[in-house]
mmCIF file with all atom_site columns, C-alpha atoms in Angstrom:
data_model
loop_
_atom_site.group_PDB
_atom_site.id
_atom_site.type_symbol
_atom_site.label_atom_id
_atom_site.label_alt_id
_atom_site.label_comp_id
_atom_site.label_asym_id
_atom_site.label_entity_id
_atom_site.label_seq_id
_atom_site.pdbx_PDB_ins_code
_atom_site.Cartn_x
_atom_site.Cartn_y
_atom_site.Cartn_z
_atom_site.occupancy
_atom_site.B_iso_or_equiv
_atom_site.pdbx_formal_charge
_atom_site.auth_seq_id
_atom_site.auth_comp_id
_atom_site.auth_asym_id
_atom_site.auth_atom_id
_atom_site.pdbx_PDB_model_num
ATOM 1   C CA . MET A 1 1   ? 0.000   0.000  0.000  1.00 78.00 ? 25  MET A CA 1
ATOM 2   C CA . THR A 1 2   ? 1.382   3.374  -0.993 1.00 90.00 ? 26  THR A CA 1
ATOM 3   C CA . GLN A 1 3   ? 1.365   6.359  1.325  1.00 89.00 ? 27  GLN A CA 1
ATOM 4   C CA . GLN A 1 4   ? -1.383  8.029  -0.705 1.00 88.00 ? 28  GLN A CA 1
ATOM 5   C CA . GLU A 1 5   ? -3.507  4.872  -0.490 1.00 88.00 ? 29  GLU A CA 1
ATOM 6   C CA . ALA A 1 6   ? -2.974  4.691  3.265  1.00 90.00 ? 30  ALA A CA 1
ATOM 7   C CA . ILE A 1 7   ? -4.121  8.317  3.619  1.00 86.00 ? 31  ILE A CA 1
ATOM 8   C CA . ALA A 1 8   ? -7.179  7.778  1.401  1.00 85.00 ? 32  ALA A CA 1
ATOM 9   C CA . SER A 1 9   ? -8.215  4.610  3.255  1.00 88.00 ? 33  SER A CA 1
ATOM 10  C CA . GLY A 1 10  ? -7.981  6.225  6.686  1.00 86.00 ? 34  GLY A CA 1
ATOM 11  C CA . GLN A 1 11  ? -5.192  3.931  7.857  1.00 90.00 ? 35  GLN A CA 1
ATOM 12  C CA . VAL A 1 12  ? -3.075  7.060  8.353  1.00 89.00 ? 36  VAL A CA 1
ATOM 13  C CA . GLN A 1 13  ? -4.862  9.276  10.867 1.00 89.00 ? 37  GLN A CA 1
ATOM 14  C CA . MET A 1 14  ? -2.557  12.308 10.830 1.00 92.00 ? 38  MET A CA 1
ATOM 15  C CA . VAL A 1 15  ? -0.649  13.698 7.863  1.00 89.00 ? 39  VAL A CA 1
ATOM 16  C CA . VAL A 1 16  ? 2.213   16.193 8.140  1.00 90.00 ? 40  VAL A CA 1
ATOM 17  C CA . GLY A 1 17  ? 3.076   17.662 4.775  1.00 84.00 ? 41  GLY A CA 1
ATOM 18  C CA . THR A 1 18  ? 4.074   20.573 2.577  1.00 80.00 ? 42  THR A CA 1
ATOM 19  C CA . HIS A 1 19  ? 2.240   22.017 -0.426 1.00 78.00 ? 43  HIS A CA 1
ATOM 20  C CA . ALA A 1 20  ? 2.109   18.450 -1.782 1.00 82.00 ? 44  ALA A CA 1
ATOM 21  C CA . ILE A 1 21  ? -1.025  17.630 0.228  1.00 82.00 ? 45  ILE A CA 1
ATOM 22  C CA . PHE A 1 22  ? -2.998  20.240 -1.747 1.00 81.00 ? 46  PHE A CA 1
ATOM 23  C CA . GLN A 1 23  ? -2.612  18.147 -4.904 1.00 82.00 ? 47  GLN A CA 1
ATOM 24  C CA . GLU A 1 24  ? -5.741  16.585 -6.358 1.00 81.00 ? 48  GLU A CA 1
ATOM 25  C CA . GLN A 1 25  ? -4.344  13.050 -6.179 1.00 86.00 ? 49  GLN A CA 1
ATOM 26  C CA . VAL A 1 26  ? -4.014  13.267 -2.381 1.00 86.00 ? 50  VAL A CA 1
ATOM 27  C CA . GLN A 1 27  ? -7.382  12.274 -0.913 1.00 86.00 ? 51  GLN A CA 1
ATOM 28  C CA . PHE A 1 28  ? -8.423  11.943 2.716  1.00 85.00 ? 52  PHE A CA 1
ATOM 29  C CA . ASN A 1 29  ? -10.847 9.712  4.567  1.00 86.00 ? 53  ASN A CA 1
ATOM 30  C CA . GLY A 1 30  ? -12.829 12.088 6.762  1.00 82.00 ? 54  GLY A CA 1
ATOM 31  C CA . LEU A 1 31  ? -10.599 15.156 6.982  1.00 85.00 ? 55  LEU A CA 1
ATOM 32  C CA . ALA A 1 32  ? -11.700 16.859 10.223 1.00 85.00 ? 56  ALA A CA 1
ATOM 33  C CA . LEU A 1 33  ? -8.904  19.278 11.191 1.00 87.00 ? 57  LEU A CA 1
ATOM 34  C CA . VAL A 1 34  ? -6.443  21.315 9.125  1.00 85.00 ? 58  VAL A CA 1
ATOM 35  C CA . ILE A 1 35  ? -3.529  23.026 10.900 1.00 88.00 ? 59  ILE A CA 1
ATOM 36  C CA . ILE A 1 36  ? -1.667  25.528 8.728  1.00 83.00 ? 60  ILE A CA 1
ATOM 37  C CA . ASP A 1 37  ? 1.673   26.781 10.020 1.00 83.00 ? 61  ASP A CA 1
ATOM 38  C CA . GLU A 1 38  ? 3.209   29.966 8.592  1.00 76.00 ? 62  GLU A CA 1
ATOM 39  C CA . GLN A 1 39  ? -0.050  30.942 6.921  1.00 72.00 ? 63  GLN A CA 1
ATOM 40  C CA . HIS A 1 40  ? 1.502   33.669 4.761  1.00 68.00 ? 64  HIS A CA 1
ATOM 41  C CA . ARG A 1 41  ? 3.417   31.015 2.800  1.00 71.00 ? 65  ARG A CA 1
ATOM 42  C CA . PHE A 1 42  ? 0.189   29.500 1.467  1.00 72.00 ? 66  PHE A CA 1
ATOM 43  C CA . GLY A 1 43  ? -2.304  30.980 -0.958 1.00 71.00 ? 67  GLY A CA 1
ATOM 44  C CA . VAL A 1 44  ? -6.007  31.396 -0.222 1.00 70.00 ? 68  VAL A CA 1
ATOM 45  C CA . HIS A 1 45  ? -6.967  28.859 -2.886 1.00 75.00 ? 69  HIS A CA 1
ATOM 46  C CA . GLN A 1 46  ? -4.512  26.326 -1.490 1.00 75.00 ? 70  GLN A CA 1
ATOM 47  C CA . ARG A 1 47  ? -6.095  26.534 1.961  1.00 70.00 ? 71  ARG A CA 1
ATOM 48  C CA . LEU A 1 48  ? -9.572  26.285 0.456  1.00 74.00 ? 72  LEU A CA 1
ATOM 49  C CA . ALA A 1 49  ? -8.499  23.198 -1.483 1.00 77.00 ? 73  ALA A CA 1
ATOM 50  C CA . LEU A 1 50  ? -7.903  21.337 1.777  1.00 76.00 ? 74  LEU A CA 1
ATOM 51  C CA . TRP A 1 51  ? -11.222 22.498 3.205  1.00 75.00 ? 75  TRP A CA 1
ATOM 52  C CA . GLU A 1 52  ? -12.994 21.278 0.066  1.00 78.00 ? 76  GLU A CA 1
ATOM 53  C CA . LYS A 1 53  ? -11.332 17.854 0.357  1.00 77.00 ? 77  LYS A CA 1
ATOM 54  C CA . GLY A 1 54  ? -13.219 17.409 3.639  1.00 74.00 ? 78  GLY A CA 1
ATOM 55  C CA . GLN A 1 55  ? -16.461 18.798 2.227  1.00 72.00 ? 79  GLN A CA 1
ATOM 56  C CA . GLN A 1 56  ? -16.454 16.185 -0.518 1.00 68.00 ? 80  GLN A CA 1
ATOM 57  C CA . GLN A 1 57  ? -17.050 13.545 2.158  1.00 69.00 ? 81  GLN A CA 1
ATOM 58  C CA . GLY A 1 58  ? -19.630 15.527 4.102  1.00 71.00 ? 82  GLY A CA 1
ATOM 59  C CA . PHE A 1 59  ? -17.179 16.999 6.615  1.00 71.00 ? 83  PHE A CA 1
ATOM 60  C CA . HIS A 1 60  ? -16.549 20.638 7.434  1.00 80.00 ? 84  HIS A CA 1
ATOM 61  C CA . PRO A 1 61  ? -12.920 20.566 8.595  1.00 84.00 ? 85  PRO A CA 1
ATOM 62  C CA . HIS A 1 62  ? -11.937 22.874 11.416 1.00 86.00 ? 86  HIS A CA 1
ATOM 63  C CA . GLN A 1 63  ? -8.986  25.123 10.563 1.00 84.00 ? 87  GLN A CA 1
ATOM 64  C CA . LEU A 1 64  ? -6.256  26.293 12.909 1.00 87.00 ? 88  LEU A CA 1
ATOM 65  C CA . ILE A 1 65  ? -4.013  28.931 11.336 1.00 83.00 ? 89  ILE A CA 1
ATOM 66  C CA . MET A 1 66  ? -0.690  29.811 12.954 1.00 83.00 ? 90  MET A CA 1
ATOM 67  C CA . THR A 1 67  ? 1.402   32.817 12.000 1.00 80.00 ? 91  THR A CA 1
ATOM 68  C CA . ALA A 1 68  ? 3.619   35.503 13.471 1.00 77.00 ? 92  ALA A CA 1
ATOM 69  C CA . THR A 1 69  ? 3.059   37.736 10.430 1.00 75.00 ? 93  THR A CA 1
ATOM 70  C CA . PRO A 1 70  ? -0.672  37.684 9.574  1.00 76.00 ? 94  PRO A CA 1
ATOM 71  C CA . ILE A 1 71  ? -1.597  38.747 6.072  1.00 77.00 ? 95  ILE A CA 1
ATOM 72  C CA . PRO A 1 72  ? -4.048  41.678 5.593  1.00 82.00 ? 96  PRO A CA 1
ATOM 73  C CA . ARG A 1 73  ? -6.888  39.333 4.628  1.00 78.00 ? 97  ARG A CA 1
ATOM 74  C CA . THR A 1 74  ? -6.532  37.433 7.901  1.00 78.00 ? 98  THR A CA 1
ATOM 75  C CA . LEU A 1 75  ? -6.464  40.657 9.915  1.00 80.00 ? 99  LEU A CA 1
ATOM 76  C CA . ALA A 1 76  ? -9.658  41.757 8.176  1.00 83.00 ? 100 ALA A CA 1
ATOM 77  C CA . MET A 1 77  ? -11.322 38.414 8.900  1.00 80.00 ? 101 MET A CA 1
ATOM 78  C CA . THR A 1 78  ? -10.571 38.715 12.613 1.00 81.00 ? 102 THR A CA 1
ATOM 79  C CA . ALA A 1 79  ? -12.396 42.045 12.649 1.00 81.00 ? 103 ALA A CA 1
ATOM 80  C CA . TYR A 1 80  ? -15.252 41.492 10.204 1.00 82.00 ? 104 TYR A CA 1
ATOM 81  C CA . ALA A 1 81  ? -15.678 37.734 9.764  1.00 76.00 ? 105 ALA A CA 1
ATOM 82  C CA . ASP A 1 82  ? -16.020 34.652 11.916 1.00 75.00 ? 106 ASP A CA 1
ATOM 83  C CA . LEU A 1 83  ? -12.390 34.027 12.823 1.00 79.00 ? 107 LEU A CA 1
ATOM 84  C CA . ASP A 1 84  ? -11.468 33.540 16.468 1.00 84.00 ? 108 ASP A CA 1
ATOM 85  C CA . THR A 1 85  ? -7.968  34.458 17.590 1.00 85.00 ? 109 THR A CA 1
ATOM 86  C CA . SER A 1 86  ? -5.627  33.208 20.282 1.00 86.00 ? 110 SER A CA 1
ATOM 87  C CA . VAL A 1 87  ? -2.362  34.933 21.132 1.00 84.00 ? 111 VAL A CA 1
ATOM 88  C CA . ILE A 1 88  ? 0.711   33.040 22.321 1.00 83.00 ? 112 ILE A CA 1
ATOM 89  C CA . ASP A 1 89  ? 2.410   35.678 24.433 1.00 83.00 ? 113 ASP A CA 1
ATOM 90  C CA . GLU A 1 90  ? 4.600   33.452 26.597 1.00 83.00 ? 114 GLU A CA 1
ATOM 91  C CA . LEU A 1 91  ? 7.792   31.548 25.885 1.00 80.00 ? 115 LEU A CA 1
ATOM 92  C CA . PRO A 1 92  ? 8.002   27.793 26.529 1.00 84.00 ? 116 PRO A CA 1
ATOM 93  C CA . PRO A 1 93  ? 9.261   26.863 30.009 1.00 88.00 ? 117 PRO A CA 1
ATOM 94  C CA . GLY A 1 94  ? 13.023  27.179 30.378 1.00 85.00 ? 118 GLY A CA 1
ATOM 95  C CA . VAL A 1 95  ? 13.532  29.529 27.428 1.00 81.00 ? 119 VAL A CA 1
ATOM 96  C CA . PRO A 1 96  ? 15.098  32.836 28.543 1.00 80.00 ? 120 PRO A CA 1
ATOM 97  C CA . PRO A 1 97  ? 13.494  36.074 27.314 1.00 80.00 ? 121 PRO A CA 1
ATOM 98  C CA . VAL A 1 98  ? 14.943  37.738 24.225 1.00 80.00 ? 122 VAL A CA 1
ATOM 99  C CA . THR A 1 99  ? 15.979  41.390 24.307 1.00 85.00 ? 123 THR A CA 1
ATOM 100 C CA . THR A 1 100 ? 16.026  43.194 20.953 1.00 88.00 ? 124 THR A CA 1
ATOM 101 C CA . VAL A 1 101 ? 18.107  46.362 20.608 1.00 89.00 ? 125 VAL A CA 1
ATOM 102 C CA . ALA A 1 102 ? 18.741  48.476 17.491 1.00 90.00 ? 126 ALA A CA 1
ATOM 103 C CA . ILE A 1 103 ? 22.327  49.751 17.376 1.00 91.00 ? 127 ILE A CA 1
ATOM 104 C CA . PRO A 1 104 ? 23.796  51.961 14.610 1.00 91.00 ? 128 PRO A CA 1
ATOM 105 C CA . ASP A 1 105 ? 26.665  50.701 12.494 1.00 88.00 ? 129 ASP A CA 1
ATOM 106 C CA . THR A 1 106 ? 28.859  53.457 13.935 1.00 93.00 ? 130 THR A CA 1
ATOM 107 C CA . ARG A 1 107 ? 29.050  51.335 17.100 1.00 95.00 ? 131 ARG A CA 1
ATOM 108 C CA . ARG A 1 108 ? 30.208  48.253 15.186 1.00 93.00 ? 132 ARG A CA 1
ATOM 109 C CA . PRO A 1 109 ? 33.510  47.920 17.146 1.00 95.00 ? 133 PRO A CA 1
ATOM 110 C CA . GLU A 1 110 ? 31.512  47.874 20.365 1.00 95.00 ? 134 GLU A CA 1
ATOM 111 C CA . ILE A 1 111 ? 29.295  45.074 19.052 1.00 95.00 ? 135 ILE A CA 1
ATOM 112 C CA . ILE A 1 112 ? 32.315  43.050 17.961 1.00 96.00 ? 136 ILE A CA 1
ATOM 113 C CA . ASN A 1 113 ? 33.765  43.432 21.438 1.00 96.00 ? 137 ASN A CA 1
ATOM 114 C CA . ARG A 1 114 ? 30.490  42.309 23.016 1.00 94.00 ? 138 ARG A CA 1
ATOM 115 C CA . VAL A 1 115 ? 30.529  39.218 20.813 1.00 95.00 ? 139 VAL A CA 1
ATOM 116 C CA . ARG A 1 116 ? 34.114  38.520 21.889 1.00 96.00 ? 140 ARG A CA 1
ATOM 117 C CA . ASN A 1 117 ? 33.185  38.754 25.575 1.00 95.00 ? 141 ASN A CA 1
ATOM 118 C CA . ALA A 1 118 ? 30.067  36.612 25.180 1.00 93.00 ? 142 ALA A CA 1
ATOM 119 C CA . CYS A 1 119 ? 31.962  33.851 23.374 1.00 94.00 ? 143 CYS A CA 1
ATOM 120 C CA . THR A 1 120 ? 35.099  33.817 25.528 1.00 93.00 ? 144 THR A CA 1
ATOM 121 C CA . THR A 1 121 ? 34.172  35.039 29.004 1.00 92.00 ? 145 THR A CA 1
ATOM 122 C CA . GLU A 1 122 ? 30.580  33.765 29.127 1.00 91.00 ? 146 GLU A CA 1
ATOM 123 C CA . ASP A 1 123 ? 31.167  30.650 26.986 1.00 90.00 ? 147 ASP A CA 1
ATOM 124 C CA . ARG A 1 124 ? 28.222  31.518 24.720 1.00 92.00 ? 148 ARG A CA 1
ATOM 125 C CA . GLN A 1 125 ? 27.644  31.277 20.971 1.00 94.00 ? 149 GLN A CA 1
ATOM 126 C CA . ALA A 1 126 ? 26.339  33.965 18.632 1.00 94.00 ? 150 ALA A CA 1
ATOM 127 C CA . TYR A 1 127 ? 24.724  34.460 15.239 1.00 93.00 ? 151 TYR A CA 1
ATOM 128 C CA . TRP A 1 128 ? 25.694  37.370 12.986 1.00 94.00 ? 152 TRP A CA 1
ATOM 129 C CA . VAL A 1 129 ? 22.876  37.578 10.434 1.00 91.00 ? 153 VAL A CA 1
ATOM 130 C CA . CYS A 1 130 ? 23.344  39.459 7.147  1.00 89.00 ? 154 CYS A CA 1
ATOM 131 C CA . THR A 1 131 ? 20.865  40.472 4.472  1.00 83.00 ? 155 THR A CA 1
ATOM 132 C CA . LEU A 1 132 ? 22.958  39.507 1.440  1.00 77.00 ? 156 LEU A CA 1
ATOM 133 C CA . ILE A 1 133 ? 25.412  36.776 0.473  1.00 68.00 ? 157 ILE A CA 1
ATOM 134 C CA . GLU A 1 134 ? 27.698  39.020 -1.595 1.00 61.00 ? 158 GLU A CA 1
ATOM 135 C CA . GLU A 1 135 ? 28.214  42.773 -1.604 1.00 59.00 ? 159 GLU A CA 1
ATOM 136 C CA . SER A 1 136 ? 25.926  44.746 -3.915 1.00 56.00 ? 160 SER A CA 1
ATOM 137 C CA . ASP A 1 137 ? 26.324  48.128 -5.601 1.00 52.00 ? 161 ASP A CA 1
ATOM 138 C CA . LEU A 1 138 ? 22.569  48.618 -5.455 1.00 48.00 ? 162 LEU A CA 1
ATOM 139 C CA . LEU A 1 139 ? 21.871  47.843 -1.807 1.00 47.00 ? 163 LEU A CA 1
ATOM 140 C CA . GLU A 1 140 ? 23.484  49.275 1.291  1.00 46.00 ? 164 GLU A CA 1
ATOM 141 C CA . ALA A 1 141 ? 23.382  46.097 3.323  1.00 51.00 ? 165 ALA A CA 1
ATOM 142 C CA . GLN A 1 142 ? 25.788  43.735 4.982  1.00 69.00 ? 166 GLN A CA 1
ATOM 143 C CA . ALA A 1 143 ? 27.027  40.830 2.892  1.00 85.00 ? 167 ALA A CA 1
ATOM 144 C CA . ALA A 1 144 ? 27.673  37.556 4.692  1.00 88.00 ? 168 ALA A CA 1
ATOM 145 C CA . GLU A 1 145 ? 30.902  36.648 2.893  1.00 90.00 ? 169 GLU A CA 1
ATOM 146 C CA . ALA A 1 146 ? 32.510  40.071 3.439  1.00 90.00 ? 170 ALA A CA 1
ATOM 147 C CA . THR A 1 147 ? 31.357  40.164 7.064  1.00 92.00 ? 171 THR A CA 1
ATOM 148 C CA . TRP A 1 148 ? 32.786  36.693 7.642  1.00 94.00 ? 172 TRP A CA 1
ATOM 149 C CA . GLU A 1 149 ? 36.187  37.822 6.361  1.00 94.00 ? 173 GLU A CA 1
ATOM 150 C CA . GLU A 1 150 ? 36.023  40.993 8.476  1.00 95.00 ? 174 GLU A CA 1
ATOM 151 C CA . LEU A 1 151 ? 35.115  39.153 11.674 1.00 96.00 ? 175 LEU A CA 1
ATOM 152 C CA . LYS A 1 152 ? 37.830  36.541 11.176 1.00 96.00 ? 176 LYS A CA 1
ATOM 153 C CA . LEU A 1 153 ? 40.364  39.381 11.198 1.00 96.00 ? 177 LEU A CA 1
ATOM 154 C CA . ALA A 1 154 ? 38.753  41.207 14.129 1.00 96.00 ? 178 ALA A CA 1
ATOM 155 C CA . LEU A 1 155 ? 38.215  38.071 16.236 1.00 96.00 ? 179 LEU A CA 1
ATOM 156 C CA . PRO A 1 156 ? 41.126  35.721 15.508 1.00 96.00 ? 180 PRO A CA 1
ATOM 157 C CA . GLU A 1 157 ? 40.632  33.951 18.834 1.00 96.00 ? 181 GLU A CA 1
ATOM 158 C CA . LEU A 1 158 ? 37.168  32.731 17.811 1.00 96.00 ? 182 LEU A CA 1
ATOM 159 C CA . ASN A 1 159 ? 36.163  29.892 15.514 1.00 96.00 ? 183 ASN A CA 1
ATOM 160 C CA . ILE A 1 160 ? 33.814  31.566 13.028 1.00 97.00 ? 184 ILE A CA 1
ATOM 161 C CA . GLY A 1 161 ? 31.636  29.742 10.516 1.00 95.00 ? 185 GLY A CA 1
ATOM 162 C CA . LEU A 1 162 ? 29.678  30.842 7.450  1.00 94.00 ? 186 LEU A CA 1
ATOM 163 C CA . VAL A 1 163 ? 26.383  29.530 6.080  1.00 91.00 ? 187 VAL A CA 1
ATOM 164 C CA . HIS A 1 164 ? 24.147  30.843 3.289  1.00 88.00 ? 188 HIS A CA 1
ATOM 165 C CA . GLY A 1 165 ? 21.615  29.680 0.730  1.00 83.00 ? 189 GLY A CA 1
ATOM 166 C CA . ARG A 1 166 ? 24.057  29.110 -2.150 1.00 85.00 ? 190 ARG A CA 1
ATOM 167 C CA . MET A 1 167 ? 25.902  26.401 -0.274 1.00 86.00 ? 191 MET A CA 1
ATOM 168 C CA . LYS A 1 168 ? 25.103  22.777 -1.038 1.00 88.00 ? 192 LYS A CA 1
ATOM 169 C CA . PRO A 1 169 ? 22.664  21.206 1.453  1.00 86.00 ? 193 PRO A CA 1
ATOM 170 C CA . ALA A 1 170 ? 25.353  18.854 2.772  1.00 90.00 ? 194 ALA A CA 1
ATOM 171 C CA . GLU A 1 171 ? 27.727  21.782 3.345  1.00 91.00 ? 195 GLU A CA 1
ATOM 172 C CA . LYS A 1 172 ? 25.082  23.798 5.174  1.00 88.00 ? 196 LYS A CA 1
ATOM 173 C CA . GLN A 1 173 ? 24.174  20.808 7.313  1.00 88.00 ? 197 GLN A CA 1
ATOM 174 C CA . ALA A 1 174 ? 27.814  20.178 8.215  1.00 92.00 ? 198 ALA A CA 1
ATOM 175 C CA . VAL A 1 175 ? 28.336  23.795 9.298  1.00 92.00 ? 199 VAL A CA 1
ATOM 176 C CA . MET A 1 176 ? 25.117  23.878 11.319 1.00 89.00 ? 200 MET A CA 1
ATOM 177 C CA . GLN A 1 177 ? 26.015  20.581 12.985 1.00 91.00 ? 201 GLN A CA 1
ATOM 178 C CA . ARG A 1 178 ? 29.434  21.896 14.000 1.00 93.00 ? 202 ARG A CA 1
ATOM 179 C CA . PHE A 1 179 ? 27.804  25.000 15.424 1.00 93.00 ? 203 PHE A CA 1
ATOM 180 C CA . LYS A 1 180 ? 25.241  22.893 17.282 1.00 90.00 ? 204 LYS A CA 1
ATOM 181 C CA . GLN A 1 181 ? 27.994  20.752 18.787 1.00 91.00 ? 205 GLN A CA 1
ATOM 182 C CA . GLY A 1 182 ? 29.780  23.851 20.075 1.00 91.00 ? 206 GLY A CA 1
ATOM 183 C CA . GLU A 1 183 ? 32.747  23.643 17.708 1.00 93.00 ? 207 GLU A CA 1
ATOM 184 C CA . MET A 1 184 ? 32.099  27.225 16.533 1.00 95.00 ? 208 MET A CA 1
ATOM 185 C CA . HIS A 1 185 ? 31.791  30.361 18.619 1.00 96.00 ? 209 HIS A CA 1
ATOM 186 C CA . LEU A 1 186 ? 30.174  32.564 15.983 1.00 96.00 ? 210 LEU A CA 1
ATOM 187 C CA . LEU A 1 187 ? 28.111  31.763 12.902 1.00 95.00 ? 211 LEU A CA 1
ATOM 188 C CA . VAL A 1 188 ? 27.816  34.373 10.157 1.00 94.00 ? 212 VAL A CA 1
ATOM 189 C CA . ALA A 1 189 ? 24.682  33.629 8.157  1.00 91.00 ? 213 ALA A CA 1
ATOM 190 C CA . THR A 1 190 ? 21.923  34.915 5.946  1.00 87.00 ? 214 THR A CA 1
ATOM 191 C CA . THR A 1 191 ? 18.275  34.376 6.839  1.00 80.00 ? 215 THR A CA 1
ATOM 192 C CA . VAL A 1 192 ? 18.698  30.744 5.756  1.00 78.00 ? 216 VAL A CA 1
ATOM 193 C CA . ILE A 1 193 ? 19.059  29.943 9.470  1.00 76.00 ? 217 ILE A CA 1
ATOM 194 C CA . GLU A 1 194 ? 15.396  30.843 10.018 1.00 69.00 ? 218 GLU A CA 1
ATOM 195 C CA . VAL A 1 195 ? 14.391  27.441 8.687  1.00 61.00 ? 219 VAL A CA 1
ATOM 196 C CA . GLY A 1 196 ? 15.086  24.399 10.818 1.00 54.00 ? 220 GLY A CA 1
ATOM 197 C CA . SER A 1 197 ? 17.420  26.003 13.355 1.00 56.00 ? 221 SER A CA 1
ATOM 198 C CA . MET A 1 198 ? 16.642  25.662 17.050 1.00 51.00 ? 222 MET A CA 1
ATOM 199 C CA . PHE A 1 199 ? 19.683  26.260 19.220 1.00 56.00 ? 223 PHE A CA 1
ATOM 200 C CA . LEU A 1 200 ? 19.221  27.785 22.650 1.00 49.00 ? 224 LEU A CA 1
ATOM 201 C CA . THR A 1 201 ? 22.838  28.689 23.432 1.00 56.00 ? 225 THR A CA 1
ATOM 202 C CA . PRO A 1 202 ? 23.439  31.691 21.115 1.00 57.00 ? 226 PRO A CA 1
ATOM 203 C CA . ALA A 1 203 ? 23.253  34.895 23.163 1.00 52.00 ? 227 ALA A CA 1
#
């Protein structure tokens, strides 16, 4: 029995999937609940497609939508339509609070020194997240590769890694694994680390 057949027969009672489960060939046996994580990554018609899969069998699936960045349509529905909201305003037990501070680039040496102290004196790890992979003449933004070279010169006592979206998956995984195991003090990265990264030690 294939996975699709197991889902259609009801043998599989919970399905975790990507956009693939919206496809017409994926059928459910009594779809009762749809949980959509990161709602803004899915189109309206894609979400409706799942709801209709349940309707075809006489069900009206409940929908739970999770997002930290609600789209305008969802905001409007909370005000004018029948959409209940719940707010998660607490961190899981044991997770320290996060303090966010905006600091101008003119204080860059101070930030580098703070990273040095955190990684050496406090035995912590740190991310240095950049907008771009390479420097651009069009955008005034930090590039990961140039920042990595700069920080290696400024912090020779630290083991500094680099990860970005152009690296091969195996290379990215190897770097992230070394960072997770504590072999690196500082990881210079693009926003690629937003997906699948859950390390509690970086300060």
